[in-house]
mmCIF file of C-alpha atoms in Angstrom:
data_model
loop_
_atom_site.group_PDB
_atom_site.id
_atom_site.type_symbol
_atom_site.label_atom_id
_atom_site.label_comp_id
_atom_site.label_asym_id
_atom_site.label_seq_id
_atom_site.Cartn_x
_atom_site.Cartn_y
_atom_site.Cartn_z
ATOM 1 C CA MET A 1 8.589 -3.593 15.247
ATOM 2 C CA GLN A 2 7.837 -0.452 13.623
ATOM 3 C CA LEU A 3 5.678 0.136 10.381
ATOM 4 C CA HIS A 4 6.134 2.673 7.861
ATOM 5 C CA LEU A 5 3.127 3.040 5.641
ATOM 6 C CA VAL A 6 3.817 5.204 2.644
ATOM 7 C CA ASP A 7 1.486 7.276 0.461
ATOM 8 C CA ALA A 8 3.169 6.528 -2.773
ATOM 9 C CA THR A 9 0.856 8.628 -4.842
ATOM 10 C CA TYR A 10 1.824 11.562 -2.885
ATOM 11 C CA GLU A 11 5.690 10.631 -3.370
ATOM 12 C CA LEU A 12 4.768 10.325 -7.189
ATOM 13 C CA PHE A 13 3.302 13.730 -7.761
ATOM 14 C CA ARG A 14 5.873 15.321 -5.378
ATOM 15 C CA ALA A 15 8.716 14.081 -7.598
ATOM 16 C CA HIS A 16 7.045 14.408 -10.819
ATOM 17 C CA PHE A 17 6.652 18.400 -9.782
ATOM 18 C CA ALA A 18 10.118 18.874 -8.043
ATOM 19 C CA PRO A 19 11.995 21.857 -9.582
ATOM 20 C CA ARG A 20 15.041 19.916 -10.791
ATOM 21 C CA PRO A 21 15.894 18.414 -14.131
ATOM 22 C CA PRO A 22 13.575 15.749 -15.414
ATOM 23 C CA VAL A 23 14.429 12.180 -15.529
ATOM 24 C CA LEU A 24 13.789 10.715 -18.926
ATOM 25 C CA GLY A 25 13.614 6.861 -19.559
ATOM 26 C CA ARG A 26 13.678 4.801 -22.605
ATOM 27 C CA ASP A 27 12.651 6.857 -25.664
ATOM 28 C CA GLY A 28 12.498 9.931 -23.546
ATOM 29 C CA ILE A 29 9.456 8.934 -21.609
ATOM 30 C CA PRO A 30 9.110 11.266 -18.437
ATOM 31 C CA LEU A 31 9.849 9.379 -15.213
ATOM 32 C CA SER A 32 10.750 12.034 -12.833
ATOM 33 C CA GLY A 33 7.965 10.654 -10.558
ATOM 34 C CA VAL A 34 8.850 6.939 -10.766
ATOM 35 C CA SER A 35 12.426 7.703 -10.096
ATOM 36 C CA GLY A 36 11.912 9.924 -7.062
ATOM 37 C CA LEU A 37 9.384 7.372 -5.459
ATOM 38 C CA ALA A 38 12.099 4.566 -5.795
ATOM 39 C CA GLU A 39 14.785 6.840 -4.466
ATOM 40 C CA GLN A 40 12.425 7.988 -1.598
ATOM 41 C CA LEU A 41 11.670 4.502 -0.471
ATOM 42 C CA LEU A 42 15.219 3.474 -0.746
ATOM 43 C CA TYR A 43 16.304 6.384 1.294
ATOM 44 C CA LEU A 44 13.768 5.318 3.807
ATOM 45 C CA LEU A 45 14.820 1.878 3.878
ATOM 46 C CA ARG A 46 18.714 2.662 4.019
ATOM 47 C CA GLU A 47 19.292 5.959 5.576
ATOM 48 C CA GLU A 48 16.020 6.111 7.836
ATOM 49 C CA GLY A 49 16.090 2.576 8.964
ATOM 50 C CA ALA A 50 12.844 1.272 7.856
ATOM 51 C CA THR A 51 12.469 -2.351 8.131
ATOM 52 C CA HIS A 52 8.634 -3.072 7.511
ATOM 53 C CA VAL A 53 7.176 -0.955 4.831
ATOM 54 C CA GLY A 54 3.711 -1.013 2.943
ATOM 55 C CA ALA A 55 3.241 1.588 0.133
ATOM 56 C CA ALA A 56 -0.353 2.560 -1.208
ATOM 57 C CA THR A 57 -0.861 3.668 -4.685
ATOM 58 C CA ASP A 58 -3.862 5.006 -6.506
ATOM 59 C CA ARG A 59 -4.137 2.817 -9.597
ATOM 60 C CA VAL A 60 -6.718 5.383 -10.858
ATOM 61 C CA ILE A 61 -7.485 8.732 -9.481
ATOM 62 C CA GLU A 62 -11.169 8.430 -9.346
ATOM 63 C CA SER A 63 -12.727 6.455 -6.532
ATOM 64 C CA PHE A 64 -16.350 5.855 -5.007
ATOM 65 C CA ARG A 65 -16.079 9.416 -3.605
ATOM 66 C CA ASN A 66 -16.617 10.686 -7.113
ATOM 67 C CA ASP A 67 -19.922 9.000 -7.227
ATOM 68 C CA LEU A 68 -20.757 10.654 -3.837
ATOM 69 C CA TYR A 69 -19.598 14.233 -4.871
ATOM 70 C CA PRO A 70 -19.247 15.101 -8.491
ATOM 71 C CA GLY A 71 -16.719 17.726 -7.518
ATOM 72 C CA TYR A 72 -14.415 15.344 -5.788
ATOM 73 C CA LYS A 73 -10.718 15.330 -7.251
ATOM 74 C CA SER A 74 -10.308 13.403 -10.499
ATOM 75 C CA SER A 75 -7.833 12.877 -13.334
ATOM 76 C CA ALA A 76 -9.453 15.670 -15.344
ATOM 77 C CA GLY A 77 -6.783 18.108 -16.366
ATOM 78 C CA MET A 78 -3.791 16.152 -14.810
ATOM 79 C CA PRO A 79 -0.764 15.999 -17.080
ATOM 80 C CA PRO A 80 -0.899 12.828 -19.317
ATOM 81 C CA GLU A 81 2.864 12.250 -18.831
ATOM 82 C CA LEU A 82 2.208 11.971 -15.025
ATOM 83 C CA LEU A 83 -0.827 9.647 -15.393
ATOM 84 C CA ALA A 84 1.326 7.325 -17.770
ATOM 85 C CA GLN A 85 3.719 6.885 -14.683
ATOM 86 C CA PHE A 86 1.046 5.388 -12.564
ATOM 87 C CA PRO A 87 1.275 1.792 -13.771
ATOM 88 C CA ILE A 88 5.065 1.855 -13.883
ATOM 89 C CA ALA A 89 5.217 3.175 -10.334
ATOM 90 C CA GLU A 90 3.233 0.180 -9.400
ATOM 91 C CA ALA A 91 5.742 -2.148 -11.267
ATOM 92 C CA ALA A 92 8.758 -0.241 -9.487
ATOM 93 C CA LEU A 93 7.342 -1.156 -6.026
ATOM 94 C CA ASP A 94 6.935 -4.765 -7.133
ATOM 95 C CA ALA A 95 10.411 -4.944 -8.461
ATOM 96 C CA LEU A 96 11.822 -3.467 -5.139
ATOM 97 C CA GLY A 97 9.968 -6.256 -3.256
ATOM 98 C CA ILE A 98 8.058 -3.644 -1.341
ATOM 99 C CA VAL A 99 4.537 -4.538 -0.364
ATOM 100 C CA SER A 100 2.103 -2.423 -2.261
ATOM 101 C CA TRP A 101 -1.762 -1.797 -2.042
ATOM 102 C CA PRO A 102 -3.074 -0.553 -5.627
ATOM 103 C CA MET A 103 -6.265 0.974 -5.084
ATOM 104 C CA VAL A 104 -9.129 1.203 -7.848
ATOM 105 C CA GLU A 105 -12.534 1.677 -6.015
ATOM 106 C CA PHE A 106 -11.075 2.963 -2.896
ATOM 107 C CA GLU A 107 -8.152 5.576 -2.541
ATOM 108 C CA ALA A 108 -4.464 5.165 -1.421
ATOM 109 C CA ASP A 109 -5.273 6.807 1.909
ATOM 110 C CA ASP A 110 -8.077 4.221 2.554
ATOM 111 C CA ALA A 111 -5.493 1.517 2.207
ATOM 112 C CA ILE A 112 -3.178 2.980 4.605
ATOM 113 C CA ALA A 113 -6.159 3.428 7.035
ATOM 114 C CA ALA A 114 -6.936 -0.050 6.819
ATOM 115 C CA ALA A 115 -3.347 -1.100 7.373
ATOM 116 C CA ALA A 116 -2.933 1.236 10.325
ATOM 117 C CA THR A 117 -6.128 0.222 11.961
ATOM 118 C CA ARG A 118 -5.495 -3.584 11.471
ATOM 119 C CA PHE A 119 -1.742 -3.636 12.468
ATOM 120 C CA GLY A 120 -2.215 -1.045 15.263
ATOM 121 C CA GLU A 121 -4.046 -3.570 17.273
ATOM 122 C CA ASP A 122 -0.967 -6.062 17.326
ATOM 123 C CA ALA A 123 0.991 -5.951 20.393
ATOM 124 C CA ARG A 124 4.229 -6.771 18.507
ATOM 125 C CA VAL A 125 3.946 -3.368 16.790
ATOM 126 C CA GLU A 126 5.634 -0.673 18.603
ATOM 127 C CA LYS A 127 4.692 2.305 16.272
ATOM 128 C CA ILE A 128 3.282 3.036 13.021
ATOM 129 C CA PHE A 129 4.542 5.872 10.900
ATOM 130 C CA VAL A 130 2.109 7.137 8.347
ATOM 131 C CA CYS A 131 4.489 8.793 5.924
ATOM 132 C CA THR A 132 2.679 11.790 4.355
ATOM 133 C CA PRO A 133 2.032 15.441 5.156
ATOM 134 C CA ASP A 134 -1.908 15.247 4.027
ATOM 135 C CA LYS A 135 -3.927 16.662 6.908
ATOM 136 C CA ASP A 136 -6.725 14.073 6.297
ATOM 137 C CA MET A 137 -4.379 11.309 7.278
ATOM 138 C CA ALA A 138 -4.247 12.796 10.889
ATOM 139 C CA GLN A 139 -7.486 11.155 11.705
ATOM 140 C CA LEU A 140 -5.343 7.973 11.982
ATOM 141 C CA VAL A 141 -2.974 9.239 14.773
ATOM 142 C CA ARG A 142 -3.399 7.452 18.183
ATOM 143 C CA GLU A 143 -1.670 8.950 20.953
ATOM 144 C CA ASP A 144 2.209 8.289 19.869
ATOM 145 C CA ARG A 145 1.524 4.971 18.744
ATOM 146 C CA VAL A 146 0.318 5.725 15.208
ATOM 147 C CA VAL A 147 1.923 9.044 14.046
ATOM 148 C CA LEU A 148 1.843 11.253 11.061
ATOM 149 C CA TRP A 149 5.301 11.858 9.659
ATOM 150 C CA ASP A 150 6.013 14.703 7.185
ATOM 151 C CA ARG A 151 9.347 13.367 5.961
ATOM 152 C CA ARG A 152 10.178 16.471 3.881
ATOM 153 C CA ARG A 153 9.890 18.989 6.727
ATOM 154 C CA GLY A 154 11.065 16.294 9.331
ATOM 155 C CA LEU A 155 7.935 16.711 11.414
ATOM 156 C CA VAL A 156 6.206 14.031 13.424
ATOM 157 C CA TYR A 157 2.683 14.533 14.772
ATOM 158 C CA GLY A 158 1.421 12.525 17.582
ATOM 159 C CA ASP A 159 -1.939 13.197 19.186
ATOM 160 C CA ALA A 160 -0.804 16.473 20.946
ATOM 161 C CA GLY A 161 0.715 17.504 17.568
ATOM 162 C CA VAL A 162 -2.452 17.120 15.759
ATOM 163 C CA ARG A 163 -4.163 19.046 18.459
ATOM 164 C CA GLU A 164 -1.498 21.842 18.198
ATOM 165 C CA LYS A 165 -1.443 21.902 14.295
ATOM 166 C CA TRP A 166 -5.146 21.602 13.496
ATOM 167 C CA GLY A 167 -6.803 22.462 16.839
ATOM 168 C CA VAL A 168 -8.757 19.344 17.180
ATOM 169 C CA PRO A 169 -8.027 15.865 18.324
ATOM 170 C CA PRO A 170 -7.450 13.209 15.569
ATOM 171 C CA THR A 171 -11.179 11.903 15.785
ATOM 172 C CA SER A 172 -12.548 15.211 14.941
ATOM 173 C CA ILE A 173 -10.354 15.697 11.893
ATOM 174 C CA PRO A 174 -13.195 14.676 9.382
ATOM 175 C CA ASP A 175 -15.631 16.761 11.189
ATOM 176 C CA TRP A 176 -13.152 19.828 10.804
ATOM 177 C CA LEU A 177 -12.543 19.136 7.168
ATOM 178 C CA GLY A 178 -16.155 18.848 6.581
ATOM 179 C CA LEU A 179 -16.526 22.449 8.132
ATOM 180 C CA VAL A 180 -13.420 24.261 6.512
ATOM 181 C CA GLY A 181 -13.153 22.195 3.124
ATOM 182 C CA ASP A 182 -10.390 20.446 1.539
ATOM 183 C CA SER A 183 -9.160 22.199 -1.579
ATOM 184 C CA SER A 184 -6.795 19.253 -2.625
ATOM 185 C CA ASP A 185 -9.739 16.930 -2.576
ATOM 186 C CA GLY A 186 -12.140 19.377 -4.080
ATOM 187 C CA PHE A 187 -14.974 20.085 -1.701
ATOM 188 C CA PRO A 188 -15.590 23.375 -0.240
ATOM 189 C CA GLY A 189 -16.778 23.100 3.442
ATOM 190 C CA LEU A 190 -19.403 25.415 4.818
ATOM 191 C CA PRO A 191 -19.522 29.174 3.906
ATOM 192 C CA GLY A 192 -18.229 31.288 7.025
ATOM 193 C CA TRP A 193 -16.423 28.425 8.876
ATOM 194 C CA GLY A 194 -12.907 29.000 9.075
ATOM 195 C CA ALA A 195 -10.025 26.870 10.507
ATOM 196 C CA LYS A 196 -10.194 28.731 13.958
ATOM 197 C CA SER A 197 -13.864 28.599 14.401
ATOM 198 C CA ALA A 198 -14.283 25.108 13.496
ATOM 199 C CA ALA A 199 -11.622 23.937 15.891
ATOM 200 C CA ALA A 200 -12.915 26.064 18.675
ATOM 201 C CA VAL A 201 -16.373 24.369 18.387
ATOM 202 C CA LEU A 202 -15.099 20.852 17.610
ATOM 203 C CA THR A 203 -12.566 21.102 20.461
ATOM 204 C CA ARG A 204 -15.651 21.658 22.684
ATOM 205 C CA TYR A 205 -18.107 19.175 21.018
ATOM 206 C CA GLY A 206 -16.053 16.675 19.120
ATOM 207 C CA HIS A 207 -18.711 15.958 16.337
ATOM 208 C CA TYR A 208 -21.394 17.706 14.562
ATOM 209 C CA GLU A 209 -24.162 15.638 16.471
ATOM 210 C CA GLN A 210 -22.902 16.883 19.755
ATOM 211 C CA ILE A 211 -23.207 20.529 18.755
ATOM 212 C CA PRO A 212 -26.420 22.280 20.031
ATOM 213 C CA ALA A 213 -28.590 23.665 17.426
ATOM 214 C CA LYS A 214 -29.195 26.950 18.989
ATOM 215 C CA ALA A 215 -26.199 29.234 19.545
ATOM 216 C CA SER A 216 -27.611 30.336 22.937
ATOM 217 C CA ALA A 217 -26.548 26.807 24.045
ATOM 218 C CA TRP A 218 -23.023 27.098 22.917
ATOM 219 C CA GLU A 219 -20.352 27.075 25.511
ATOM 220 C CA VAL A 220 -17.265 27.845 23.117
ATOM 221 C CA PRO A 221 -14.727 30.286 24.454
ATOM 222 C CA GLY A 222 -14.053 33.226 22.027
ATOM 223 C CA ILE A 223 -17.332 32.454 20.005
ATOM 224 C CA GLY A 224 -20.664 33.844 21.113
ATOM 225 C CA GLY A 225 -23.405 36.316 20.219
ATOM 226 C CA SER A 226 -23.928 37.060 16.376
ATOM 227 C CA ARG A 227 -20.798 35.298 15.529
ATOM 228 C CA ALA A 228 -22.260 32.059 17.032
ATOM 229 C CA MET A 229 -25.760 32.474 15.589
ATOM 230 C CA THR A 230 -24.339 32.998 12.210
ATOM 231 C CA LEU A 231 -22.393 29.713 12.538
ATOM 232 C CA ALA A 232 -25.073 27.802 14.086
ATOM 233 C CA ALA A 233 -27.387 28.935 11.092
ATOM 234 C CA THR A 234 -25.127 28.018 8.544
ATOM 235 C CA LEU A 235 -24.489 24.476 10.018
ATOM 236 C CA ARG A 236 -28.312 24.020 10.475
ATOM 237 C CA ASP A 237 -29.070 25.237 6.969
ATOM 238 C CA HIS A 238 -26.038 23.258 5.294
ATOM 239 C CA HIS A 239 -26.449 20.308 7.470
ATOM 240 C CA ASP A 240 -26.666 17.751 4.688
ATOM 241 C CA ASP A 241 -23.533 19.239 2.943
ATOM 242 C CA ALA A 242 -21.450 19.054 6.257
ATOM 243 C CA LEU A 243 -22.445 15.385 6.459
ATOM 244 C CA LEU A 244 -21.459 14.663 2.885
ATOM 245 C CA TYR A 245 -18.220 16.520 3.281
ATOM 246 C CA ARG A 246 -17.231 14.763 6.495
ATOM 247 C CA ASP A 247 -18.144 11.226 4.548
ATOM 248 C CA LEU A 248 -15.774 12.207 1.923
ATOM 249 C CA ALA A 249 -13.024 13.076 4.416
ATOM 250 C CA ARG A 250 -13.478 9.767 6.539
ATOM 251 C CA LEU A 251 -11.216 7.313 5.617
ATOM 252 C CA ARG A 252 -12.315 3.809 4.932
ATOM 253 C CA THR A 253 -10.821 0.498 6.451
ATOM 254 C CA ALA A 254 -11.299 -3.107 6.047
ATOM 255 C CA GLU A 255 -14.668 -2.843 8.034
ATOM 256 C CA ASP A 256 -15.727 -0.667 4.800
ATOM 257 C CA GLY A 257 -14.367 -3.274 2.238
ATOM 258 C CA VAL A 258 -10.900 -1.981 1.840
ATOM 259 C CA GLN A 259 -8.920 -5.143 0.946
ATOM 260 C CA ILE A 260 -5.325 -5.396 2.048
ATOM 261 C CA ARG A 261 -4.150 -9.096 1.811
ATOM 262 C CA GLN A 262 -1.456 -9.095 4.699
ATOM 263 C CA THR A 263 -2.939 -10.053 8.101
ATOM 264 C CA ASP A 264 0.427 -10.283 10.059
ATOM 265 C CA PRO A 265 2.439 -7.273 10.375
ATOM 266 C CA ASP A 266 5.590 -8.895 9.624
ATOM 267 C CA GLU A 267 4.587 -9.667 6.022
ATOM 268 C CA LEU A 268 5.645 -6.080 5.537
ATOM 269 C CA ARG A 269 9.321 -6.954 6.412
ATOM 270 C CA TRP A 270 11.680 -5.925 3.759
ATOM 271 C CA ASP A 271 14.404 -8.217 3.289
ATOM 272 C CA GLY A 272 16.155 -6.645 0.071
ATOM 273 C CA ALA A 273 15.189 -6.162 -3.562
ATOM 274 C CA PRO A 274 15.012 -9.222 -5.951
ATOM 275 C CA ARG A 275 18.006 -8.492 -7.998
ATOM 276 C CA ALA A 276 16.871 -10.160 -11.313
ATOM 277 C CA GLU A 277 13.419 -8.299 -11.020
ATOM 278 C CA TRP A 278 14.969 -4.755 -10.332
ATOM 279 C CA GLU A 279 17.424 -4.799 -13.035
ATOM 280 C CA ALA A 280 15.059 -6.255 -15.369
ATOM 281 C CA PHE A 281 12.642 -3.274 -14.560
ATOM 282 C CA CYS A 282 15.684 -0.793 -14.821
ATOM 283 C CA GLU A 283 16.309 -2.144 -18.133
ATOM 284 C CA GLU A 284 12.731 -2.154 -19.608
ATOM 285 C CA TRP A 285 12.187 1.520 -18.639
ATOM 286 C CA GLY A 286 15.860 2.964 -19.174
ATOM 287 C CA LEU A 287 16.550 3.688 -15.441
ATOM 288 C CA ASP A 288 20.036 2.624 -15.403
ATOM 289 C CA ARG A 289 20.839 5.509 -12.807
ATOM 290 C CA LEU A 290 18.698 3.289 -10.230
ATOM 291 C CA ARG A 291 19.976 -0.258 -11.088
ATOM 292 C CA THR A 292 22.458 -0.272 -8.274
ATOM 293 C CA ARG A 293 20.731 1.827 -5.712
ATOM 294 C CA PRO A 294 19.242 -0.902 -3.691
ATOM 295 C CA HIS A 295 21.564 -1.442 -0.675
ATOM 296 C CA ARG A 296 20.417 -4.995 -0.055
ATOM 297 C CA TRP A 297 19.597 -7.855 -2.393
ATOM 298 C CA LEU A 298 16.870 -10.745 -1.413
ATOM 299 C CA GLU A 299 19.410 -13.134 -2.266
ATOM 300 C CA ASP A 300 22.299 -12.061 -0.424
#
């Protein structure tokens, strides 16, 4: 079987900000995000042939990472009409009969990491598609068995694709992000460290712990002399920051306490939408345009 693990929060954001006429529900409430999320999931099931799907959501934007670093991404400044769609999106997933993982202490990315790690060990699982373009999720890639799928651009990244795109193996992605930063998550990285220099050093050494403290000991093609000395000094002077940023970028799994109730990958099978529940959801929120979109009903 093949599993498709969807970052529903990403799809919600993407649909809400899409440059097209807004979708309004009952009493004029903005529901572009919810509508777009539902459409994308149904397209995944119908046109793209997915059979086993899990979708992760952020019930709240804040997570334990905000306690680690106050500058980490939060709901501050987010449009209230977008935040209001979060619980409705969860209700849409339930009404469609899609397995969902709403996160509170952890993030949607962590739920996907927990699922990919758990089900990736099952011999019945041929392939896992992590459906998001977010670069921090590239750390989950394992050869061509667990891959990152940017559905919007039609790009799939296996191990070789991650190395080509970001310059490092999947296991070094947290270290790479710790050095270069991640503006979408709100942490800056280290001064002077860019994507290319971080990739060159980590391709050689893999993780911070293996990088020699003295630049004179570096064996990194294209980086030497004063450039190496500057980078080494920055890493040494900002070592604690680098460790913190890497920790923010590292995805958590069940070993860290992320709870997903499914233990068998076949529990992610989608056999159809429960007609009564889906029609009731569409009626409640004034989304008549979606009422007949499911191509398969559970009772059929």
